[in-house]
Structures are given as C-alpha cells and as structure tokens.
Short mmCIF file of C-alpha atoms in Angstrom, two decimals:
data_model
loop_
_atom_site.label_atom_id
_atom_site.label_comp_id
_atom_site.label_asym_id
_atom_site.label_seq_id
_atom_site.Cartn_x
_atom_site.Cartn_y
_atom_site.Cartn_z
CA UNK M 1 -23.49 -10.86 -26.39
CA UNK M 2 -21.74 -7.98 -24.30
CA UNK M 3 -18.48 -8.51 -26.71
CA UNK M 4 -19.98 -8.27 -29.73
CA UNK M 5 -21.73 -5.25 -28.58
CA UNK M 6 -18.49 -3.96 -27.84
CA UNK M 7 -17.04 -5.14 -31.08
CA UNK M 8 -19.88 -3.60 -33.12
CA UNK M 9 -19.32 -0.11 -30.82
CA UNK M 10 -15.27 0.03 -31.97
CA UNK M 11 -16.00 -0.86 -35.10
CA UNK M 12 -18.73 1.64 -36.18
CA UNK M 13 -16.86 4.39 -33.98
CA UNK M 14 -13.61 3.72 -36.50
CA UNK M 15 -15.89 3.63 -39.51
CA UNK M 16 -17.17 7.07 -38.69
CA UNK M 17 -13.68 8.73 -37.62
CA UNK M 18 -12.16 7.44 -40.77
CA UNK M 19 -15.24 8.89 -43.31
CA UNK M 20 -14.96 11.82 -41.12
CA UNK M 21 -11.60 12.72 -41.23
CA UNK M 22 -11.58 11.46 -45.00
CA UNK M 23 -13.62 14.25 -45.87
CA UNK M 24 -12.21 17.02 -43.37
CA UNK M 25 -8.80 16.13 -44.76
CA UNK M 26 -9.93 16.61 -48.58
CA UNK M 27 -12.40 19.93 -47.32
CA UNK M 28 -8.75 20.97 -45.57
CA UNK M 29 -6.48 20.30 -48.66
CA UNK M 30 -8.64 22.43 -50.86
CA UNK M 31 -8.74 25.28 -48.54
CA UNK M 32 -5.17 25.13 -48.53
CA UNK M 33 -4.64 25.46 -51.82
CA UNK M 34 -7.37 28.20 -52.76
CA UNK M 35 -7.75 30.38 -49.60
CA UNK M 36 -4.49 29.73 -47.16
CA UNK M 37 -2.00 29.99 -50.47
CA UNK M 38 -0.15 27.22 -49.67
CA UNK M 39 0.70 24.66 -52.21
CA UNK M 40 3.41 22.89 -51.04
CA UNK M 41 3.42 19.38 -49.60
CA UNK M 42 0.75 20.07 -47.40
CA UNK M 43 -2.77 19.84 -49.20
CA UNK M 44 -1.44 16.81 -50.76
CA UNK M 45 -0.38 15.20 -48.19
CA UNK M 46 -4.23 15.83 -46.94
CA UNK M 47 -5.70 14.31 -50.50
CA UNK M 48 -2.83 11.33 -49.97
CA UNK M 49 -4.20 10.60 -46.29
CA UNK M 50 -8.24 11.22 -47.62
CA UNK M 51 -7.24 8.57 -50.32
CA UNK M 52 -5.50 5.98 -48.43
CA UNK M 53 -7.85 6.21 -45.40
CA UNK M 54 -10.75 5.74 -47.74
CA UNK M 55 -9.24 2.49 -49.55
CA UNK M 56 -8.52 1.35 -46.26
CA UNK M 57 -12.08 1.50 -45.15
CA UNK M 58 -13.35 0.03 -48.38
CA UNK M 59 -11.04 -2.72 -47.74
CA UNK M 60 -12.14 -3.39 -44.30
CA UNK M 61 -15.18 -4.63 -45.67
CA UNK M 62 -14.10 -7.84 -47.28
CA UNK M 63 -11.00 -8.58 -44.66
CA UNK M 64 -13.29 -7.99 -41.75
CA UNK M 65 -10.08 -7.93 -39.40
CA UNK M 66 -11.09 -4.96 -37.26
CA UNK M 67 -7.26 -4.15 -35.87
CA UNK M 68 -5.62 -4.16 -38.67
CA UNK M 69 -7.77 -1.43 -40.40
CA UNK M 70 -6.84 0.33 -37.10
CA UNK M 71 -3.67 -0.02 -36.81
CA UNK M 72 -3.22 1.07 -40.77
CA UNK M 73 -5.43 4.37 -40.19
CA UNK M 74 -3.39 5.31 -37.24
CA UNK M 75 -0.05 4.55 -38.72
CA UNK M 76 -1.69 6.83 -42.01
CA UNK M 77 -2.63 9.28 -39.77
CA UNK M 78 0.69 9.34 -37.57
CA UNK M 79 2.90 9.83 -40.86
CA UNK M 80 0.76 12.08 -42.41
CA UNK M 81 -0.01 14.52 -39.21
CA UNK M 82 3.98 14.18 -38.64
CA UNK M 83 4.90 15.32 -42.28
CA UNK M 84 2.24 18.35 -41.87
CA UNK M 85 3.10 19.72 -38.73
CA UNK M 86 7.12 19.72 -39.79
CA UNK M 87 5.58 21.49 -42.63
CA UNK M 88 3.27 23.84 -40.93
CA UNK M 89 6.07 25.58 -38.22
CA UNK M 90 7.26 22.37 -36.15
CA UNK M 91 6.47 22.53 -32.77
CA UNK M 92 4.29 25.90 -33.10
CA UNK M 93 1.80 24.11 -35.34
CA UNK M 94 -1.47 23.80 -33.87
CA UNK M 95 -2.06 20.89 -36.11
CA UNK M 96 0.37 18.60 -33.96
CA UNK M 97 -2.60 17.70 -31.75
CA UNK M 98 -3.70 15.71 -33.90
CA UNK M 99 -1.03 13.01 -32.72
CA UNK M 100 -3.37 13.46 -29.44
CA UNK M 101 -6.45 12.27 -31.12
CA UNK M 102 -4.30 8.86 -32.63
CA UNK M 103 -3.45 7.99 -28.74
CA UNK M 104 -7.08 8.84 -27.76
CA UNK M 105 -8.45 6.74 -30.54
CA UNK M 106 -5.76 3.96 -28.81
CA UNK M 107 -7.29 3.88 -25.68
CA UNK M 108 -11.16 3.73 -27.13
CA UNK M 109 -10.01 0.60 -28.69
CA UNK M 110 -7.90 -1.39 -26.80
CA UNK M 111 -5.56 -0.30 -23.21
CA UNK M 112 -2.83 -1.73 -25.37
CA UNK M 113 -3.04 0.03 -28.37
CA UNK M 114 -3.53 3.12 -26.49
CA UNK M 115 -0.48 2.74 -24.65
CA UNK M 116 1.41 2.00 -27.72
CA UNK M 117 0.11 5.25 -29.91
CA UNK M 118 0.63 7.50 -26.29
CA UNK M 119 4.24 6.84 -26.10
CA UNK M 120 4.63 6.98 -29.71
CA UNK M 121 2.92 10.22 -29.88
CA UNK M 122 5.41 11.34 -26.74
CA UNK M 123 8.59 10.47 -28.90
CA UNK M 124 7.50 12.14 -31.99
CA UNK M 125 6.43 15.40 -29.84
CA UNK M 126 10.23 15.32 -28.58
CA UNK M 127 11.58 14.79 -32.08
CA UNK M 128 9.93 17.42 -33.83
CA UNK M 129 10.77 19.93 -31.14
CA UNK M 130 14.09 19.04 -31.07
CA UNK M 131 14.10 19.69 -35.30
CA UNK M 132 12.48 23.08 -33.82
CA UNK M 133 15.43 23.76 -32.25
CA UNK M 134 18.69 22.46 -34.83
CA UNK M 135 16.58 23.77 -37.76
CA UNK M 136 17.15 20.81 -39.96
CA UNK M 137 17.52 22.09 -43.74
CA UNK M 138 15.27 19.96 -45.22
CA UNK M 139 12.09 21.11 -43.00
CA UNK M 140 10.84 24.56 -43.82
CA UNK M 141 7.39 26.30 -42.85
CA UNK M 142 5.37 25.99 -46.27
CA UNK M 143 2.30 27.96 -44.71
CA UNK M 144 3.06 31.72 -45.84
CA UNK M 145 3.17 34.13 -42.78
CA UNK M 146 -0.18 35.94 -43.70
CA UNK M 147 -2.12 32.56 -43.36
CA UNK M 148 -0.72 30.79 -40.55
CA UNK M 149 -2.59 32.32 -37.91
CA UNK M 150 -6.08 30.86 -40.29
CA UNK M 151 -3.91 27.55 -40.45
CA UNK M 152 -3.57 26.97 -36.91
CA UNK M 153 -7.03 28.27 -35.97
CA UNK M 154 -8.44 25.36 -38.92
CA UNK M 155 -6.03 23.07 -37.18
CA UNK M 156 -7.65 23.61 -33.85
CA UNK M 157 -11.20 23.55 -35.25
CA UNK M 158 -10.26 20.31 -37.27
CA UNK M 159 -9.10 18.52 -33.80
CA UNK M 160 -11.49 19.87 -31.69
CA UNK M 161 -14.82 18.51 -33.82
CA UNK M 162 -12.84 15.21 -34.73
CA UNK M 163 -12.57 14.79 -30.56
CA UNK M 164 -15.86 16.31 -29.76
CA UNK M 165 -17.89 15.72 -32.54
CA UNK M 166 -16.97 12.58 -33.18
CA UNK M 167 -15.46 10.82 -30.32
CA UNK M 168 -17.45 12.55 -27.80
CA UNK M 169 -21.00 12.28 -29.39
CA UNK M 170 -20.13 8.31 -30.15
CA UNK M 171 -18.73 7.68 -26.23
CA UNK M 172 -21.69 9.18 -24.56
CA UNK M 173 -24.08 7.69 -26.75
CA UNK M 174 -22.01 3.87 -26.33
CA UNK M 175 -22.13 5.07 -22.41
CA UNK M 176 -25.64 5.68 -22.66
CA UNK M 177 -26.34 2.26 -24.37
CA UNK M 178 -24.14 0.39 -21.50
CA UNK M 179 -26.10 2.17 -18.58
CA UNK M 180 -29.34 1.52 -20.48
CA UNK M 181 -27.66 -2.23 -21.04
CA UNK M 182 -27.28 -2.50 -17.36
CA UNK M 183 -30.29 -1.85 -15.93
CA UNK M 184 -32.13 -4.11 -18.78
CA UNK M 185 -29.58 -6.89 -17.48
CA UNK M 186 -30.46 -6.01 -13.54
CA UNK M 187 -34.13 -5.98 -14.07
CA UNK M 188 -33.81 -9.89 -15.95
CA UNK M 189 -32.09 -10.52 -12.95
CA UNK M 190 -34.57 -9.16 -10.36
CA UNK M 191 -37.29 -11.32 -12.60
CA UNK M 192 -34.89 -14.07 -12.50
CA UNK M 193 -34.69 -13.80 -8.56
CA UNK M 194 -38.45 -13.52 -8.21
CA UNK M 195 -39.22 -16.48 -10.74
CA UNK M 196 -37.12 -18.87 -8.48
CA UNK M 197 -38.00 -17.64 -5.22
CA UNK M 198 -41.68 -18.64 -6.78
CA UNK M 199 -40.26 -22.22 -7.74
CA UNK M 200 -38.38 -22.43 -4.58
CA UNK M 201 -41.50 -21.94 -2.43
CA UNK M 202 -44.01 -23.66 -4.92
CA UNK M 203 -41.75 -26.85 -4.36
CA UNK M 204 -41.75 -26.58 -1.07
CA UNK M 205 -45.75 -25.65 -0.74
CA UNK M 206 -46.10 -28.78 -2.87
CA UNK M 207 -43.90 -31.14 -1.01
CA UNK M 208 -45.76 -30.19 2.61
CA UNK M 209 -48.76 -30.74 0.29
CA UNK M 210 -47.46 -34.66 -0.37
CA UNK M 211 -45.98 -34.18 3.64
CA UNK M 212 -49.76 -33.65 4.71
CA UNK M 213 -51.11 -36.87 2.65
CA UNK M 214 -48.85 -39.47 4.01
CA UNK M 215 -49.73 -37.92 7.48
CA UNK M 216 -53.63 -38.62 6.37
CA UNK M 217 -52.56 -41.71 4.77
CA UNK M 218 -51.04 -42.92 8.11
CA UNK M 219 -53.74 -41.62 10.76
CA UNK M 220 -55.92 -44.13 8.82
CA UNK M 221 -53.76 -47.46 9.10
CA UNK M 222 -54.01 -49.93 11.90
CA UNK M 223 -50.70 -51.56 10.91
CA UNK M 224 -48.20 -49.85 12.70
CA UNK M 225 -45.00 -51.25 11.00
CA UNK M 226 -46.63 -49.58 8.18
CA UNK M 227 -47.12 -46.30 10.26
CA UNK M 228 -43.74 -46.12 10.90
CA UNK M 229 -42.68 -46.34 7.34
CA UNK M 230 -44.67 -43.66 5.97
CA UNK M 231 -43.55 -40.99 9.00
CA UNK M 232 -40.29 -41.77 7.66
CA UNK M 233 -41.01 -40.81 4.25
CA UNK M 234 -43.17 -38.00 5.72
CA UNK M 235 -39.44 -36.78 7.27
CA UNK M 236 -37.74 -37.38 4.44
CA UNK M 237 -40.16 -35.49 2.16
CA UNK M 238 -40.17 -32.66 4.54
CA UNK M 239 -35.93 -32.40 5.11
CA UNK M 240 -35.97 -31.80 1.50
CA UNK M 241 -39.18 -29.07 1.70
CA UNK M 242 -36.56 -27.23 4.46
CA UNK M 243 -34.27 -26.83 1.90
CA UNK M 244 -36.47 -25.08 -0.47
CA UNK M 245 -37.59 -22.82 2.10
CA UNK M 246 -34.57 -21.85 3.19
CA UNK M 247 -33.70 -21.03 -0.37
CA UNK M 248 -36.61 -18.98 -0.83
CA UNK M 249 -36.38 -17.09 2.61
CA UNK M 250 -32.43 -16.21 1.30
CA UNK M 251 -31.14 -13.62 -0.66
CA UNK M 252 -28.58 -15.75 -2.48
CA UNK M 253 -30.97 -18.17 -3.97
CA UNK M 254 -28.09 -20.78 -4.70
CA UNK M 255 -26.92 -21.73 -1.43
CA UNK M 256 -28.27 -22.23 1.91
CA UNK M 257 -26.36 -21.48 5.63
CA UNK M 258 -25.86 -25.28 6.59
CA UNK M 259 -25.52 -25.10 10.00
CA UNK M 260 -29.04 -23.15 10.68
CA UNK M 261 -30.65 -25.88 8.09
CA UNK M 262 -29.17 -29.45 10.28
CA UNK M 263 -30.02 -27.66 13.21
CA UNK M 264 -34.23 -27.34 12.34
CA UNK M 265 -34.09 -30.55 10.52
CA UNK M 266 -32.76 -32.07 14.05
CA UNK M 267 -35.15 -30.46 15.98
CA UNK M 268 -37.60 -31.07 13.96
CA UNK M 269 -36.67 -35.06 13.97
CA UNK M 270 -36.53 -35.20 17.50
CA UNK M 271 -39.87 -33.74 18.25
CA UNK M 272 -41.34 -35.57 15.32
CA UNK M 273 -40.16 -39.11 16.24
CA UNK M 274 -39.42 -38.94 20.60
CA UNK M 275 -41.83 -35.87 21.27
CA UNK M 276 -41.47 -33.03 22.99
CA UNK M 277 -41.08 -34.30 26.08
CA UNK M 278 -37.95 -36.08 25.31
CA UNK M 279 -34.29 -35.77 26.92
CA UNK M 280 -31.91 -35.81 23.57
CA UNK M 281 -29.65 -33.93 23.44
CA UNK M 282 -28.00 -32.51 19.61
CA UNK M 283 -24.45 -31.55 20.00
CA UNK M 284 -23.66 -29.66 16.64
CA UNK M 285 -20.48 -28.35 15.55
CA UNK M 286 -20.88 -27.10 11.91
CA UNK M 287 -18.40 -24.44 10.18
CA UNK M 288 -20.00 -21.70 8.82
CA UNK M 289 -20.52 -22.66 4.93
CA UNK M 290 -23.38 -22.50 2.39
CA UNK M 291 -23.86 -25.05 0.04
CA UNK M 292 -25.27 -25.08 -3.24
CA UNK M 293 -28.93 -27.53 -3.04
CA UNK M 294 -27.37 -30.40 -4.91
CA UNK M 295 -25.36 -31.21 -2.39
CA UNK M 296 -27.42 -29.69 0.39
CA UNK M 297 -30.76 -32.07 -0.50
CA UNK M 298 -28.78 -35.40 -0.36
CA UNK M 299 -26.41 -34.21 2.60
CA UNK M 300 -29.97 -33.86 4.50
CA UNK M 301 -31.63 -36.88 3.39
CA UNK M 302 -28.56 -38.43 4.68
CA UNK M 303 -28.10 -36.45 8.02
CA UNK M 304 -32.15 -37.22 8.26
CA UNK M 305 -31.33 -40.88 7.82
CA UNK M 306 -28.99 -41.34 10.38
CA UNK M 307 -30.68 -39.47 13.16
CA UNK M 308 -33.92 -40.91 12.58
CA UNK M 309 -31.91 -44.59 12.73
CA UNK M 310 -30.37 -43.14 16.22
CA UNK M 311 -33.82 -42.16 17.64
CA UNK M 312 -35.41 -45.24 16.52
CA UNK M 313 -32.75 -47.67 17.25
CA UNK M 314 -29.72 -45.94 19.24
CA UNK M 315 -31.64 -44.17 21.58
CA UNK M 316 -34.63 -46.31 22.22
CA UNK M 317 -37.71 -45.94 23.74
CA UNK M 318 -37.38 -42.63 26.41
CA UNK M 319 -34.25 -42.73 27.28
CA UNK M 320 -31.39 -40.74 27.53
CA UNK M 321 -28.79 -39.67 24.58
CA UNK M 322 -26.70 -37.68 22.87
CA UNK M 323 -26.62 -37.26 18.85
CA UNK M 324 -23.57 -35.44 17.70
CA UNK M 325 -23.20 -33.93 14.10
CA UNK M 326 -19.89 -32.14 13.30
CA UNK M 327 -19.42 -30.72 9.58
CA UNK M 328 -15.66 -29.42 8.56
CA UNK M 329 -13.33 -29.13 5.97
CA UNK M 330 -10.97 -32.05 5.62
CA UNK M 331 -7.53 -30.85 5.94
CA UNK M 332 -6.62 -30.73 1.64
CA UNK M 333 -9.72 -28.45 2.46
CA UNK M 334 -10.84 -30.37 -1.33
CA UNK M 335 -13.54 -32.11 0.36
CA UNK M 336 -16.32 -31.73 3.26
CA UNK M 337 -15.85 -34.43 6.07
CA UNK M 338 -19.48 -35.40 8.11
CA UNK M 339 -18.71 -36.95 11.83
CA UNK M 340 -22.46 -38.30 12.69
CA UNK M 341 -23.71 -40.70 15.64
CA UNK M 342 -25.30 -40.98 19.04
CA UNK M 343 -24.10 -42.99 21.91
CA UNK M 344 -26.59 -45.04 22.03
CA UNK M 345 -26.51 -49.95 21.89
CA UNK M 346 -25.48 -49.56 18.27
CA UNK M 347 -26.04 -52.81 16.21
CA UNK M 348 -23.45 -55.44 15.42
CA UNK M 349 -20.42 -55.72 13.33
CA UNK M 350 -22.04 -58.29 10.70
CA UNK M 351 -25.10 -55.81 9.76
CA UNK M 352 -23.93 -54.14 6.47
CA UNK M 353 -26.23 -52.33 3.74
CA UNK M 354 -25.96 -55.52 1.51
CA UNK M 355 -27.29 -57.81 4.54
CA UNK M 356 -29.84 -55.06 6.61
CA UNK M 357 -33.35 -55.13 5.48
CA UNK M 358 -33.18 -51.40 7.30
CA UNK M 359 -33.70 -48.88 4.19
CA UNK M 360 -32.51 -45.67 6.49
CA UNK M 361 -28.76 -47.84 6.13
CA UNK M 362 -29.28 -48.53 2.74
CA UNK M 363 -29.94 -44.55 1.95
CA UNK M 364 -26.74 -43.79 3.75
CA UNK M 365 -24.49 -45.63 2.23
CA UNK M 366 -26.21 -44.81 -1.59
CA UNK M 367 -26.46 -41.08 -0.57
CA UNK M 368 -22.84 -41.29 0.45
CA UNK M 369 -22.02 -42.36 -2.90
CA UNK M 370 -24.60 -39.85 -4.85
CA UNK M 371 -22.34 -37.04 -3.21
CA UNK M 372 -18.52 -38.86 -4.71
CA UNK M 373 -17.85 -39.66 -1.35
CA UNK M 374 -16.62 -42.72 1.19
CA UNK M 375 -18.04 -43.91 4.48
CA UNK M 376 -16.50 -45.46 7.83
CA UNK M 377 -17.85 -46.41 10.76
CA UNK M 378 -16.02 -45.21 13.81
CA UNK M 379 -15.72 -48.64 16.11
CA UNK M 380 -13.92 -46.05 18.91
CA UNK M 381 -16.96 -44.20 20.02
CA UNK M 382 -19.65 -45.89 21.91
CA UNK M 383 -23.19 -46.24 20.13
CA UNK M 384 -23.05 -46.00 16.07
CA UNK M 385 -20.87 -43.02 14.28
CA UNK M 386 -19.67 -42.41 10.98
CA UNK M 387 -17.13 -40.78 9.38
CA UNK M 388 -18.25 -39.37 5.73
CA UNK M 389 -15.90 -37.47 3.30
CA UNK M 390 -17.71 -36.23 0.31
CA UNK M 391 -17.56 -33.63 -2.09
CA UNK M 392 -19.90 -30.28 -3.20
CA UNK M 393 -21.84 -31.40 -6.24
CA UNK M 394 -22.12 -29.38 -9.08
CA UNK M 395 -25.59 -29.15 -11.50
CA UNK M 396 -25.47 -32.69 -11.91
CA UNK M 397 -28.45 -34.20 -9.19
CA UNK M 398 -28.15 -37.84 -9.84
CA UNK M 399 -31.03 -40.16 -8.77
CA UNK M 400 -30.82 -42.54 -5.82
CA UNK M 401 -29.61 -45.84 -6.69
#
C-alpha cells in the first residue's frame, strides 16, 4: 500500500512538472519572439521542448512505464536547456539553472537517477564554461544586448516557480500526507496493541474461569485417583493462563521473558502439589530470551509435565529434592536445548511412552515432537533428567497428538 502511494506521488508530481513546464516553455517562446526580439534558435527550441514534452506525456498514458517517461523528459529537458543557455551567453545565462531542477527532479524520484542527472548536470556546467572561455565559432549569444538583462530575470522567475511552485508545493503536501500516513498507521497499531492485550487477558480470565471449575469439580469427588487427575489438568490449564498473562502484562505482546515465566510456573507447581511447607528446592539456569507463545505454551505444558511427574513420583511424599531446569542455546545456536530433572528414585529403564499408562510421559514425549524437536534421557544423573533440543515455532500451533 505504502509503494503505490509512493508510486502514485512520483507519478502525479512528473505529470504536473511536465504540463507545467509545457506551458511555461510555449508562454517563454512567445515572449521571446514578440517582446525580448530574439528569434533565433531559442523560442523554438522552447515550442520543440513544449511539443515533445507534451507527446511524451500523452504517451505515458497507454505505456504506463513511469521511468521511461522520466528519463525521456529529463533527457528533453537536458538537450534543450543545454542548446538555450549556449544560446543565451554560456555560462552567464541565468537560464543554466535549469540543469539544477533536472538533478533535483532525480533525486525526488529515485537516489539513482538523481545521482545520475547531478553528475551529468556537473559535466555539462564544466563544458559550457569551458566553450565560455575558447569562444567556439559556432555558439553565439542570440539574445540582443537590450533584452538580456529581461532574459535572465524570466530565466530566474521560470526556475524559481518550476522549484517552488511546483516541486515545493507537491513535497510538502506528499510530506504532509506521509506524517498524516504515520500517525493513521501508529494509532491502528495502538488499537491493535489494545485489542490483543484484551484477547490476551480475556483468554487468560477464561482459562482461570475453566481453572476454578475443575477445582469445584474435584472438591466434590471422593475418588481420589480421580482428584489427582483433574489438579493436573487444573495445572496444566493454568501454565498455559501464565502465558497469556504475561503477554498481556508486556509491552511486546509477541514474546514473553522465559526465565521469569518457568520460574512462577515452578513455584506455583510446588506449592500447588507438596504445599507450602515443603523442602524442594528449583535450581534454574535460564538465558535471558523471549519466546514467541507458540513455542512458549507447549515448552510450559512440557516443563509443567515433568515437574509435576518429579513431585509426584521423584520426590515423593515430604521429602527432600532438588528439580533443576537449565534452558540454553545449543552450540549451532539453530536450536534451544532444555536440561530438566530432579534427583529423586526415578523409574526403570523398560518404562517408555508406548508402555506407561502415565499421561504426564506421554505429553512429554508428544510435546517434544509438537516443538520439531528430540528427547534423551540422561542415565548419568541420579533421579530422572532429560535432555530436549527443539526449535522456536513459528504461527503454525499444531494440536497434541
């Protein structure tokens, strides 16, 4: 949207130059001829430019190729403004800053055209003073003494409204449209901002909502297998609610501080399932990076899988232990590699996710997966650790399978 804006800017800027200047140069080829006296080359090399920067206008309108009509009207321009000032007293001709107003037009359209029109404007300055100066024979001042003092001061009129008039009026006005542009474009963004903070914290209003239920739900049940299943989606409902809250407490509303987030989640699990009378301990080593919620909501179900598995299993009863979660780059720094354990009994070799009727197993190893990565268990540290490389997912949240 911005580049055609800018497209449709250049092009009706050009458009209005080249009618302009059409109509200036005929205006200025007239006055030549009936008040200035002069009637040599000059006024028809004004009708020649009017005519050719007209056609080339007219034909703009079927080729639709924006830089070439450019490119044609300077070249026009550059010959014609050339052939007049040798014409008009060389180097002393007022009218030779027009050449001026070919580079500026350069620089309004493109950095590259501008460049390219400067330094030809800077070798044709040098050329015709140097003409100036050997007095080439075939160059001679057609303006007649009496008038070139109204010739120059036409000249300087003619550039000045073409730069001011033109040019200036169009570049403050495009300048006004951009600033005007800008603050339309910050203020969607501002509503954009506000609209997802709202999402952000009516998902996580409505997820404590379904949170408080299963906690109802539970109080009421005299089965306590069944008690202990539904706290466990209770704490998986609510490490995803932390992430939405931690989005919506953020200025950047894509990505959350990690290391702040695993550190409430764990306390959170350890009050939730040992108390808070308890004696774990949470060693966490976590770099300091944000990441975007598709990979933050399944990298917390996960980390919320295994610690509730070490609380309830490691660590049993009211014992003692440590859980240790360590988050880094892996050294290609492509991917994100997850140490997680506790040193608690850990459970035998012959348990896998295919043979465990524990679901907290089964989510690890399918969350592991969900975020493109691989899992190991680490047989060298007492109690049960893994080692999980996985990547940062982009907008493509896949289901748990």
């Amino acid at each position: 949207m911005a580049h055609q804006q800018r497209l449709k800017t250049k092009k009706n800027l050009i458009l209005r130059v080249n009618y302009i200047s059409s109509a200036l140069s005929l205006v200025f080829g007239f006055m030549c001829i009936y008040f200035l006296n002069i009637t040599e080359v000059i006024p028809y090399v004004f009708f020649l430019f009017s005519l050719l920067n007209l056609a080339n206008t007219f034909a703009f309108k079927k080729h639709q190729n924006l830089s070439l009509m450019y490119n044609v009207t300077s070249l026009v321009t550059l010959f014609s403004c050339i052939v007049i000032t040798l014409f008009s007293g060389g180097i002393n001709s007022a009218f030779i800053f027009v050449l001026g107003l070919v580079a500026f037009a350069g620089y309004v359209t493109t950095k590259r055209y501008g460049e390219v029109y400067l330094y030809s404007a800077f070798i044709i300055v040098t050329l015709i003073y140097f003409q100036s100066i050997l007095s080439l024979p075939f160059v001679r001042n057609v303006v007649p003494e009496a008038s070139q003092d109204l010739f120059n001061f036409i000249s300087i009129l003619f550039s000045l409204y073409i730069l001011g008039g033109v040019f200036g009026k169009i570049l403050v006005k495009t300048h006004y449209n951009l600033y005007r542009s800008k603050l339309e474009v910050e203020q969607k963004v501002r509503e954009k901002e506000t609209l997802i903070k709202e999402v952000h914290h009516r998902v996580k209003n409505n997820l404590q909502t379904v949170s408080s239920l299963l906690s109802l739900q539970a109080r009421n049940m005299k089965d306590e297998e069944m008690k202990k299943m539904i706290k466990s989606s209770q704490n998986r409902v609510n490490s995803m609610a932390m992430v939405h809250e931690m989005l919506y407490m953020r200025e950047d509303l894509s990505k959350i501080e990690y290391k702040s987030y695993v550190e409430e989640l764990s306390d959170y699990l350890v009050r939730s399932i040992k108390g808070t009378d308890n004696r774990i301990k949470v060693a966490i080593d976590i770099i300091d990076i944000n990441l975007g919620i598709d990979t933050a909501i399944p990298l917390g179900l996960l980390i919320n899988e295994a610690i509730t598995n070490s609380l309830k299993y490691g660590i049993k009863d009211n014992g003692e232990g440590e859980i240790s979660i360590a988050l880094k780059k892996s050294q290609d720094e492509k991917d994100y590699v997850l140490n997680i354990g506790d040193n608690g009994d850990g459970y035998e070799e012959s348990i896998t996710p295919q043979t465990t009727t524990s679901l907290g197993l089964k989510l690890i190893y399918n969350l592991t997966r969900q975020l493109q990565g691989s899992i190991l268990k680490d047989c060298t540290k007492k109690g049960t650790n893994y080692i999980i490389t996985f990547k940062e997912i982009g907008q493509n949240f896949q289901p748990i399978g």
